[in-house]
mmCIF file of N, CA and C in Angstrom:
data_model
loop_
_atom_site.group_PDB
_atom_site.id
_atom_site.type_symbol
_atom_site.label_atom_id
_atom_site.label_comp_id
_atom_site.label_asym_id
_atom_site.label_seq_id
_atom_site.Cartn_x
_atom_site.Cartn_y
_atom_site.Cartn_z
ATOM 1 N N UNK A 1 0.825 -1.187 0.000
ATOM 2 C CA UNK A 1 0.000 0.000 0.000
ATOM 3 C C UNK A 1 0.873 1.257 0.000
ATOM 4 N N UNK A 2 1.688 1.449 1.060
ATOM 5 C CA UNK A 2 2.627 2.554 1.105
ATOM 6 C C UNK A 2 4.006 2.017 0.786
ATOM 7 N N UNK A 3 4.797 2.842 0.120
ATOM 8 C CA UNK A 3 6.188 2.450 -0.109
ATOM 9 C C UNK A 3 6.990 2.569 1.180
ATOM 10 N N UNK A 4 8.110 1.926 1.209
ATOM 11 C CA UNK A 4 8.924 1.929 2.422
ATOM 12 C C UNK A 4 9.425 3.337 2.757
ATOM 13 N N UNK A 5 9.717 4.148 1.745
ATOM 14 C CA UNK A 5 10.186 5.513 1.995
ATOM 15 C C UNK A 5 9.097 6.377 2.612
ATOM 16 N N UNK A 6 7.864 6.208 2.173
ATOM 17 C CA UNK A 6 6.755 6.987 2.702
ATOM 18 C C UNK A 6 6.530 6.652 4.174
ATOM 19 N N UNK A 7 6.572 5.371 4.526
ATOM 20 C CA UNK A 7 6.378 4.956 5.906
ATOM 21 C C UNK A 7 7.512 5.490 6.780
ATOM 22 N N UNK A 8 8.726 5.456 6.269
ATOM 23 C CA UNK A 8 9.868 5.957 7.029
ATOM 24 C C UNK A 8 9.730 7.457 7.287
ATOM 25 N N UNK A 9 9.264 8.215 6.293
ATOM 26 C CA UNK A 9 9.073 9.655 6.473
ATOM 27 C C UNK A 9 7.977 9.943 7.485
ATOM 28 N N UNK A 10 6.912 9.166 7.464
ATOM 29 C CA UNK A 10 5.815 9.364 8.410
ATOM 30 C C UNK A 10 6.288 9.076 9.836
ATOM 31 N N UNK A 11 7.061 8.011 10.013
ATOM 32 C CA UNK A 11 7.520 7.644 11.354
ATOM 33 C C UNK A 11 8.545 8.636 11.894
ATOM 34 N N UNK A 12 9.385 9.167 11.039
ATOM 35 C CA UNK A 12 10.404 10.110 11.492
ATOM 36 C C UNK A 12 9.818 11.445 11.885
ATOM 37 N N UNK A 13 8.825 11.910 11.182
ATOM 38 C CA UNK A 13 8.245 13.211 11.459
ATOM 39 C C UNK A 13 9.121 14.329 10.931
ATOM 40 N N UNK A 14 8.881 15.523 11.431
ATOM 41 C CA UNK A 14 9.667 16.655 10.980
ATOM 42 C C UNK A 14 10.988 16.692 11.730
ATOM 43 N N UNK A 15 12.054 17.037 11.050
ATOM 44 C CA UNK A 15 13.350 17.086 11.739
ATOM 45 C C UNK A 15 13.387 18.258 12.711
ATOM 46 N N UNK A 16 14.006 18.054 13.853
ATOM 47 C CA UNK A 16 14.139 19.115 14.838
ATOM 48 C C UNK A 16 15.607 19.511 14.919
ATOM 49 N N UNK A 17 15.836 20.770 15.199
ATOM 50 C CA UNK A 17 17.184 21.271 15.322
ATOM 51 C C UNK A 17 17.644 21.092 16.756
ATOM 52 N N UNK A 18 18.822 20.536 16.941
ATOM 53 C CA UNK A 18 19.387 20.414 18.274
ATOM 54 C C UNK A 18 20.318 21.589 18.515
ATOM 55 N N UNK A 19 20.186 22.213 19.677
ATOM 56 C CA UNK A 19 21.014 23.342 20.029
ATOM 57 C C UNK A 19 21.977 22.932 21.130
ATOM 58 N N UNK A 20 23.195 23.421 21.020
ATOM 59 C CA UNK A 20 24.146 23.212 22.096
ATOM 60 C C UNK A 20 23.721 24.072 23.283
ATOM 61 N N UNK A 21 24.254 23.769 24.452
ATOM 62 C CA UNK A 21 23.861 24.497 25.652
ATOM 63 C C UNK A 21 24.055 26.002 25.477
ATOM 64 N N UNK A 22 25.151 26.396 24.867
ATOM 65 C CA UNK A 22 25.432 27.805 24.656
ATOM 66 C C UNK A 22 24.328 28.463 23.840
ATOM 67 N N UNK A 23 23.841 27.797 22.841
ATOM 68 C CA UNK A 23 22.838 28.379 21.962
ATOM 69 C C UNK A 23 21.437 28.340 22.545
ATOM 70 N N UNK A 24 21.243 27.635 23.653
ATOM 71 C CA UNK A 24 19.931 27.635 24.290
ATOM 72 C C UNK A 24 19.753 28.823 25.213
ATOM 73 N N UNK A 25 20.856 29.407 25.695
ATOM 74 C CA UNK A 25 20.775 30.381 26.769
ATOM 75 C C UNK A 25 20.877 31.833 26.338
ATOM 76 N N UNK A 26 21.053 32.121 25.070
ATOM 77 C CA UNK A 26 21.205 33.506 24.664
ATOM 78 C C UNK A 26 21.064 33.686 23.168
ATOM 79 N N UNK A 27 21.345 34.907 22.719
ATOM 80 C CA UNK A 27 21.298 35.233 21.298
ATOM 81 C C UNK A 27 22.734 35.371 20.794
ATOM 82 N N UNK A 28 23.169 34.423 19.972
ATOM 83 C CA UNK A 28 24.546 34.411 19.523
ATOM 84 C C UNK A 28 24.682 34.479 18.012
ATOM 85 N N UNK A 29 23.583 34.569 17.283
ATOM 86 C CA UNK A 29 23.682 34.590 15.833
ATOM 87 C C UNK A 29 24.299 33.293 15.351
ATOM 88 N N UNK A 30 25.344 33.391 14.582
ATOM 89 C CA UNK A 30 26.015 32.193 14.079
ATOM 90 C C UNK A 30 27.441 32.108 14.618
ATOM 91 N N UNK A 31 27.712 32.770 15.746
ATOM 92 C CA UNK A 31 29.055 32.793 16.309
ATOM 93 C C UNK A 31 29.264 31.555 17.164
ATOM 94 N N UNK A 32 30.391 30.883 16.958
ATOM 95 C CA UNK A 32 30.712 29.668 17.697
ATOM 96 C C UNK A 32 32.141 29.762 18.216
ATOM 97 N N UNK A 33 32.533 28.792 19.042
ATOM 98 C CA UNK A 33 33.911 28.698 19.484
ATOM 99 C C UNK A 33 34.761 28.297 18.285
ATOM 100 N N UNK A 34 35.867 29.010 18.071
ATOM 101 C CA UNK A 34 36.756 28.696 16.962
ATOM 102 C C UNK A 34 38.038 28.069 17.493
ATOM 103 N N UNK A 35 38.569 27.121 16.738
ATOM 104 C CA UNK A 35 39.771 26.393 17.135
ATOM 105 C C UNK A 35 40.877 26.639 16.125
ATOM 106 N N UNK A 36 42.103 26.597 16.612
ATOM 107 C CA UNK A 36 43.241 26.778 15.717
ATOM 108 C C UNK A 36 44.544 26.578 16.456
ATOM 109 N N UNK A 37 45.600 27.130 15.908
ATOM 110 C CA UNK A 37 46.932 26.987 16.490
ATOM 111 C C UNK A 37 47.549 28.340 16.768
ATOM 112 N N UNK A 38 48.321 28.409 17.848
ATOM 113 C CA UNK A 38 49.264 29.505 18.022
ATOM 114 C C UNK A 38 50.487 29.140 17.196
ATOM 115 N N UNK A 39 51.020 30.091 16.487
ATOM 116 C CA UNK A 39 52.202 29.799 15.681
ATOM 117 C C UNK A 39 53.224 30.911 15.923
ATOM 118 N N UNK A 40 54.053 30.751 16.942
ATOM 119 C CA UNK A 40 55.035 31.798 17.260
ATOM 120 C C UNK A 40 56.218 31.766 16.285
ATOM 121 N N UNK A 41 57.207 32.599 16.578
ATOM 122 C CA UNK A 41 58.387 32.711 15.722
ATOM 123 C C UNK A 41 59.156 31.390 15.630
ATOM 124 N N UNK A 42 59.098 30.588 16.712
ATOM 125 C CA UNK A 42 59.811 29.308 16.712
ATOM 126 C C UNK A 42 59.107 28.232 15.884
ATOM 127 N N UNK A 43 57.928 28.550 15.375
ATOM 128 C CA UNK A 43 57.106 27.648 14.565
ATOM 129 C C UNK A 43 56.637 26.402 15.334
ATOM 130 N N UNK A 44 56.639 26.456 16.657
ATOM 131 C CA UNK A 44 56.131 25.359 17.477
ATOM 132 C C UNK A 44 54.631 25.601 17.687
ATOM 133 N N UNK A 45 53.797 24.849 16.978
ATOM 134 C CA UNK A 45 52.354 25.071 17.017
ATOM 135 C C UNK A 45 51.750 24.485 18.287
ATOM 136 N N UNK A 46 50.883 25.241 18.913
ATOM 137 C CA UNK A 46 50.127 24.750 20.068
ATOM 138 C C UNK A 46 48.657 25.038 19.834
ATOM 139 N N UNK A 47 47.791 24.075 20.187
ATOM 140 C CA UNK A 47 46.351 24.233 19.979
ATOM 141 C C UNK A 47 45.804 25.279 20.931
ATOM 142 N N UNK A 48 44.842 26.022 20.455
ATOM 143 C CA UNK A 48 44.133 26.983 21.289
ATOM 144 C C UNK A 48 42.747 27.197 20.724
ATOM 145 N N UNK A 49 41.931 27.966 21.444
ATOM 146 C CA UNK A 49 40.579 28.264 20.978
ATOM 147 C C UNK A 49 40.252 29.721 21.276
ATOM 148 N N UNK A 50 39.326 30.261 20.510
ATOM 149 C CA UNK A 50 38.869 31.629 20.668
ATOM 150 C C UNK A 50 37.397 31.601 21.016
ATOM 151 N N UNK A 51 37.035 32.211 22.144
ATOM 152 C CA UNK A 51 35.643 32.269 22.583
ATOM 153 C C UNK A 51 34.960 33.492 21.990
ATOM 154 N N UNK A 52 33.652 33.404 21.722
ATOM 155 C CA UNK A 52 32.938 34.588 21.245
ATOM 156 C C UNK A 52 32.824 35.634 22.355
ATOM 157 N N UNK A 53 32.701 36.881 21.976
ATOM 158 C CA UNK A 53 32.576 37.984 22.927
ATOM 159 C C UNK A 53 31.129 38.055 23.392
ATOM 160 N N UNK A 54 30.837 37.437 24.526
ATOM 161 C CA UNK A 54 29.469 37.348 25.046
ATOM 162 C C UNK A 54 29.306 38.332 26.187
ATOM 163 N N UNK A 55 28.240 39.117 26.128
ATOM 164 C CA UNK A 55 27.935 40.107 27.158
ATOM 165 C C UNK A 55 26.552 39.823 27.727
ATOM 166 N N UNK A 56 26.379 40.085 29.012
ATOM 167 C CA UNK A 56 25.074 39.963 29.659
ATOM 168 C C UNK A 56 24.450 41.349 29.669
ATOM 169 N N UNK A 57 23.363 41.530 28.921
ATOM 170 C CA UNK A 57 22.763 42.855 28.767
ATOM 171 C C UNK A 57 21.273 42.800 29.094
ATOM 172 N N UNK A 58 20.732 43.954 29.434
ATOM 173 C CA UNK A 58 19.297 44.118 29.632
ATOM 174 C C UNK A 58 18.729 44.719 28.358
ATOM 175 N N UNK A 59 17.794 44.017 27.726
ATOM 176 C CA UNK A 59 17.168 44.500 26.499
ATOM 177 C C UNK A 59 15.675 44.672 26.743
ATOM 178 N N UNK A 60 15.131 45.800 26.292
ATOM 179 C CA UNK A 60 13.721 46.094 26.502
ATOM 180 C C UNK A 60 12.896 45.622 25.316
ATOM 181 N N UNK A 61 11.804 44.941 25.609
ATOM 182 C CA UNK A 61 10.862 44.521 24.586
ATOM 183 C C UNK A 61 9.605 45.380 24.718
ATOM 184 N N UNK A 62 9.330 46.188 23.701
ATOM 185 C CA UNK A 62 8.164 47.067 23.740
ATOM 186 C C UNK A 62 6.865 46.276 23.615
ATOM 187 N N UNK A 63 6.886 45.200 22.864
ATOM 188 C CA UNK A 63 5.668 44.402 22.670
ATOM 189 C C UNK A 63 5.309 43.661 23.948
ATOM 190 N N UNK A 64 6.300 43.058 24.614
ATOM 191 C CA UNK A 64 6.049 42.351 25.872
ATOM 192 C C UNK A 64 6.020 43.302 27.059
ATOM 193 N N UNK A 65 6.479 44.532 26.868
ATOM 194 C CA UNK A 65 6.495 45.575 27.886
ATOM 195 C C UNK A 65 7.295 45.152 29.115
ATOM 196 N N UNK A 66 8.474 44.576 28.885
ATOM 197 C CA UNK A 66 9.352 44.229 29.996
ATOM 198 C C UNK A 66 10.800 44.172 29.524
ATOM 199 N N UNK A 67 11.696 44.244 30.496
ATOM 200 C CA UNK A 67 13.123 44.174 30.230
ATOM 201 C C UNK A 67 13.602 42.743 30.419
ATOM 202 N N UNK A 68 14.371 42.242 29.454
ATOM 203 C CA UNK A 68 14.879 40.879 29.496
ATOM 204 C C UNK A 68 16.387 40.911 29.685
ATOM 205 N N UNK A 69 16.893 40.064 30.556
ATOM 206 C CA UNK A 69 18.339 39.960 30.798
ATOM 207 C C UNK A 69 18.842 38.763 29.996
ATOM 208 N N UNK A 70 19.635 39.039 28.944
ATOM 209 C CA UNK A 70 19.999 38.014 27.973
ATOM 210 C C UNK A 70 21.501 38.048 27.717
ATOM 211 N N UNK A 71 22.098 36.865 27.511
ATOM 212 C CA UNK A 71 23.474 36.772 27.027
ATOM 213 C C UNK A 71 23.456 37.006 25.518
ATOM 214 N N UNK A 72 24.263 37.951 25.058
ATOM 215 C CA UNK A 72 24.268 38.341 23.650
ATOM 216 C C UNK A 72 25.714 38.553 23.208
ATOM 217 N N UNK A 73 26.025 38.147 21.977
ATOM 218 C CA UNK A 73 27.336 38.493 21.425
ATOM 219 C C UNK A 73 27.293 39.938 20.949
ATOM 220 N N UNK A 74 28.462 40.558 20.888
ATOM 221 C CA UNK A 74 28.515 41.951 20.453
ATOM 222 C C UNK A 74 28.075 42.091 18.998
ATOM 223 N N UNK A 75 28.286 41.059 18.218
ATOM 224 C CA UNK A 75 27.844 41.070 16.820
ATOM 225 C C UNK A 75 26.319 41.161 16.731
ATOM 226 N N UNK A 76 25.617 40.368 17.539
ATOM 227 C CA UNK A 76 24.153 40.403 17.540
ATOM 228 C C UNK A 76 23.656 41.713 18.151
ATOM 229 N N UNK A 77 24.377 42.228 19.137
ATOM 230 C CA UNK A 77 23.991 43.495 19.762
ATOM 231 C C UNK A 77 24.038 44.639 18.749
ATOM 232 N N UNK A 78 25.060 44.648 17.882
ATOM 233 C CA UNK A 78 25.117 45.657 16.817
ATOM 234 C C UNK A 78 23.963 45.479 15.843
ATOM 235 N N UNK A 79 23.600 44.227 15.559
ATOM 236 C CA UNK A 79 22.484 43.969 14.648
ATOM 237 C C UNK A 79 21.166 44.421 15.264
ATOM 238 N N UNK A 80 21.006 44.200 16.564
ATOM 239 C CA UNK A 80 19.789 44.651 17.253
ATOM 240 C C UNK A 80 19.683 46.168 17.176
ATOM 241 N N UNK A 81 20.791 46.880 17.388
ATOM 242 C CA UNK A 81 20.780 48.337 17.271
ATOM 243 C C UNK A 81 20.446 48.772 15.853
ATOM 244 N N UNK A 82 20.993 48.077 14.874
ATOM 245 C CA UNK A 82 20.745 48.425 13.477
ATOM 246 C C UNK A 82 19.283 48.221 13.100
ATOM 247 N N UNK A 83 18.673 47.142 13.594
ATOM 248 C CA UNK A 83 17.282 46.845 13.258
ATOM 249 C C UNK A 83 16.292 47.703 14.028
ATOM 250 N N UNK A 84 16.739 48.331 15.119
ATOM 251 C CA UNK A 84 15.842 49.230 15.843
ATOM 252 C C UNK A 84 15.258 48.630 17.104
ATOM 253 N N UNK A 85 15.882 47.633 17.667
ATOM 254 C CA UNK A 85 15.411 47.071 18.928
ATOM 255 C C UNK A 85 15.276 45.565 18.863
ATOM 256 N N UNK A 86 15.077 44.977 20.045
ATOM 257 C CA UNK A 86 14.985 43.522 20.161
ATOM 258 C C UNK A 86 13.784 42.967 19.406
ATOM 259 N N UNK A 87 12.643 43.640 19.523
ATOM 260 C CA UNK A 87 11.429 43.141 18.880
ATOM 261 C C UNK A 87 11.572 43.070 17.365
ATOM 262 N N UNK A 88 12.039 44.150 16.769
ATOM 263 C CA UNK A 88 12.167 44.158 15.307
ATOM 264 C C UNK A 88 13.265 43.201 14.849
ATOM 265 N N UNK A 89 14.329 43.044 15.646
ATOM 266 C CA UNK A 89 15.378 42.075 15.291
ATOM 267 C C UNK A 89 14.803 40.668 15.229
ATOM 268 N N UNK A 90 14.063 40.275 16.253
ATOM 269 C CA UNK A 90 13.531 38.911 16.290
ATOM 270 C C UNK A 90 12.454 38.684 15.234
ATOM 271 N N UNK A 91 11.607 39.666 15.004
ATOM 272 C CA UNK A 91 10.505 39.478 14.050
ATOM 273 C C UNK A 91 10.982 39.521 12.601
ATOM 274 N N UNK A 92 12.037 40.293 12.302
ATOM 275 C CA UNK A 92 12.498 40.431 10.923
ATOM 276 C C UNK A 92 13.540 39.392 10.524
ATOM 277 N N UNK A 93 14.191 38.767 11.500
ATOM 278 C CA UNK A 93 15.262 37.821 11.195
ATOM 279 C C UNK A 93 14.688 36.433 10.961
ATOM 280 N N UNK A 94 15.239 35.719 9.985
ATOM 281 C CA UNK A 94 14.806 34.348 9.710
ATOM 282 C C UNK A 94 15.190 33.439 10.872
ATOM 283 N N UNK A 95 14.429 32.366 11.049
ATOM 284 C CA UNK A 95 14.683 31.434 12.152
ATOM 285 C C UNK A 95 16.068 30.814 12.070
ATOM 286 N N UNK A 96 16.520 30.491 10.870
ATOM 287 C CA UNK A 96 17.825 29.846 10.741
ATOM 288 C C UNK A 96 18.955 30.796 11.106
ATOM 289 N N UNK A 97 18.742 32.116 11.012
ATOM 290 C CA UNK A 97 19.773 33.078 11.380
ATOM 291 C C UNK A 97 19.752 33.435 12.857
ATOM 292 N N UNK A 98 18.623 33.230 13.522
ATOM 293 C CA UNK A 98 18.568 33.458 14.972
ATOM 294 C C UNK A 98 19.386 32.386 15.670
ATOM 295 N N UNK A 99 19.200 31.139 15.290
ATOM 296 C CA UNK A 99 20.062 30.033 15.683
ATOM 297 C C UNK A 99 20.196 29.857 17.195
ATOM 298 N N UNK A 100 19.123 30.073 17.953
ATOM 299 C CA UNK A 100 19.144 29.781 19.388
ATOM 300 C C UNK A 100 17.730 29.463 19.846
ATOM 301 N N UNK A 101 17.630 28.577 20.811
ATOM 302 C CA UNK A 101 16.319 28.188 21.320
ATOM 303 C C UNK A 101 15.646 29.357 22.019
ATOM 304 N N UNK A 102 16.410 30.130 22.787
ATOM 305 C CA UNK A 102 15.854 31.295 23.479
ATOM 306 C C UNK A 102 15.291 32.299 22.476
ATOM 307 N N UNK A 103 16.031 32.556 21.397
ATOM 308 C CA UNK A 103 15.576 33.503 20.388
ATOM 309 C C UNK A 103 14.304 33.050 19.692
ATOM 310 N N UNK A 104 14.219 31.763 19.386
ATOM 311 C CA UNK A 104 13.011 31.247 18.734
ATOM 312 C C UNK A 104 11.818 31.274 19.686
ATOM 313 N N UNK A 105 12.045 30.980 20.961
ATOM 314 C CA UNK A 105 10.960 31.052 21.946
ATOM 315 C C UNK A 105 10.468 32.485 22.115
ATOM 316 N N UNK A 106 11.395 33.441 22.176
ATOM 317 C CA UNK A 106 11.002 34.846 22.295
ATOM 318 C C UNK A 106 10.241 35.311 21.061
ATOM 319 N N UNK A 107 10.654 34.836 19.900
ATOM 320 C CA UNK A 107 9.968 35.206 18.662
ATOM 321 C C UNK A 107 8.526 34.707 18.677
ATOM 322 N N UNK A 108 8.310 33.488 19.153
ATOM 323 C CA UNK A 108 6.945 32.954 19.254
ATOM 324 C C UNK A 108 6.107 33.754 20.244
ATOM 325 N N UNK A 109 6.709 34.154 21.383
ATOM 326 C CA UNK A 109 5.988 34.971 22.361
ATOM 327 C C UNK A 109 5.608 36.325 21.775
ATOM 328 N N UNK A 110 6.528 36.912 21.010
ATOM 329 C CA UNK A 110 6.240 38.205 20.391
ATOM 330 C C UNK A 110 5.107 38.095 19.380
ATOM 331 N N UNK A 111 5.141 37.045 18.571
ATOM 332 C CA UNK A 111 4.067 36.847 17.586
ATOM 333 C C UNK A 111 2.723 36.637 18.271
ATOM 334 N N UNK A 112 2.711 35.866 19.363
ATOM 335 C CA UNK A 112 1.469 35.626 20.104
ATOM 336 C C UNK A 112 0.957 36.915 20.727
ATOM 337 N N UNK A 113 1.860 37.736 21.268
ATOM 338 C CA UNK A 113 1.449 39.006 21.871
ATOM 339 C C UNK A 113 0.898 39.959 20.812
ATOM 340 N N UNK A 114 1.513 39.974 19.625
ATOM 341 C CA UNK A 114 1.002 40.817 18.537
ATOM 342 C C UNK A 114 -0.385 40.365 18.084
ATOM 343 N N UNK A 115 -0.584 39.055 17.989
ATOM 344 C CA UNK A 115 -1.903 38.526 17.623
ATOM 345 C C UNK A 115 -2.944 38.920 18.655
ATOM 346 N N UNK A 116 -2.583 38.821 19.931
ATOM 347 C CA UNK A 116 -3.504 39.167 21.011
ATOM 348 C C UNK A 116 -3.850 40.645 20.970
ATOM 349 N N UNK A 117 -2.847 41.504 20.732
ATOM 350 C CA UNK A 117 -3.103 42.937 20.664
ATOM 351 C C UNK A 117 -3.953 43.303 19.456
ATOM 352 N N UNK A 118 -3.684 42.653 18.313
ATOM 353 C CA UNK A 118 -4.459 42.977 17.113
ATOM 354 C C UNK A 118 -5.899 42.495 17.239
ATOM 355 N N UNK A 119 -6.111 41.342 17.861
ATOM 356 C CA UNK A 119 -7.484 40.864 18.058
ATOM 357 C C UNK A 119 -8.222 41.710 19.086
ATOM 358 N N UNK A 120 -7.514 42.205 20.104
ATOM 359 C CA UNK A 120 -8.141 43.078 21.103
ATOM 360 C C UNK A 120 -8.491 44.425 20.490
ATOM 361 N N UNK A 121 -7.618 44.920 19.602
ATOM 362 C CA UNK A 121 -7.889 46.200 18.942
ATOM 363 C C UNK A 121 -9.060 46.071 17.973
ATOM 364 N N UNK A 122 -9.196 44.924 17.330
ATOM 365 C CA UNK A 122 -10.305 44.726 16.399
ATOM 366 C C UNK A 122 -11.621 44.562 17.147
ATOM 367 N N UNK A 123 -11.592 43.995 18.327
ATOM 368 C CA UNK A 123 -12.810 43.759 19.099
ATOM 369 C C UNK A 123 -13.259 44.997 19.860
ATOM 370 N N UNK A 124 -12.361 45.940 20.122
ATOM 371 C CA UNK A 124 -12.715 47.136 20.884
ATOM 372 C C UNK A 124 -13.576 48.052 20.021
ATOM 373 N N UNK A 125 -14.689 48.565 20.589
ATOM 374 C CA UNK A 125 -15.552 49.457 19.807
ATOM 375 C C UNK A 125 -14.906 50.830 19.648
ATOM 376 N N UNK A 126 -15.111 51.456 18.499
ATOM 377 C CA UNK A 126 -14.590 52.799 18.258
ATOM 378 C C UNK A 126 -15.635 53.811 18.654
ATOM 379 N N UNK A 127 -15.233 55.056 18.693
ATOM 380 C CA UNK A 127 -16.153 56.118 19.115
ATOM 381 C C UNK A 127 -17.281 56.313 18.106
ATOM 382 N N UNK A 128 -17.031 56.038 16.810
ATOM 383 C CA UNK A 128 -18.087 56.196 15.801
ATOM 384 C C UNK A 128 -19.152 55.096 15.945
ATOM 385 N N UNK A 129 -18.756 53.899 16.404
ATOM 386 C CA UNK A 129 -19.719 52.818 16.575
ATOM 387 C C UNK A 129 -20.610 53.034 17.788
ATOM 388 N N UNK A 130 -20.112 53.716 18.816
ATOM 389 C CA UNK A 130 -20.882 53.912 20.046
ATOM 390 C C UNK A 130 -21.571 55.260 20.070
ATOM 391 N N UNK A 131 -21.521 55.984 18.971
ATOM 392 C CA UNK A 131 -22.185 57.276 18.917
ATOM 393 C C UNK A 131 -21.375 58.386 19.565
ATOM 394 N N UNK A 132 -20.043 58.219 19.653
ATOM 395 C CA UNK A 132 -19.191 59.248 20.229
ATOM 396 C C UNK A 132 -19.044 59.150 21.727
ATOM 397 N N UNK A 133 -19.716 58.188 22.356
ATOM 398 C CA UNK A 133 -19.613 58.040 23.814
ATOM 399 C C UNK A 133 -18.881 56.749 24.120
ATOM 400 N N UNK A 134 -17.802 56.847 24.872
ATOM 401 C CA UNK A 134 -17.051 55.666 25.293
ATOM 402 C C UNK A 134 -17.058 55.557 26.780
#
């Protein structure tokens, strides 16, 4: 009845993205730990790593009307400033570029809050509907 590939796709479901611990706790864009070698004048190579520049900052969300304390890389912080705030950064950026569980969760909360506000604004009567008396 069904081919083996179809059954396998149904059983697997949609693929989920796994995030490392670092990417679950903040907004890091696509910045990761980088590995390489120190190569001094003696040419004796030694392994080392470079950590991303992570800062703990307070960012205000106008839609949620609260301040959030988030770990952010300086690269993402510049992008947030360029986009005009945390809300516009999260709503305008693609999910694959946010690349963190916290960022995707905040984006869903922002979308839900916008839906709630728009439905409340549509349900509220205007002054013309009530005869000028509110």
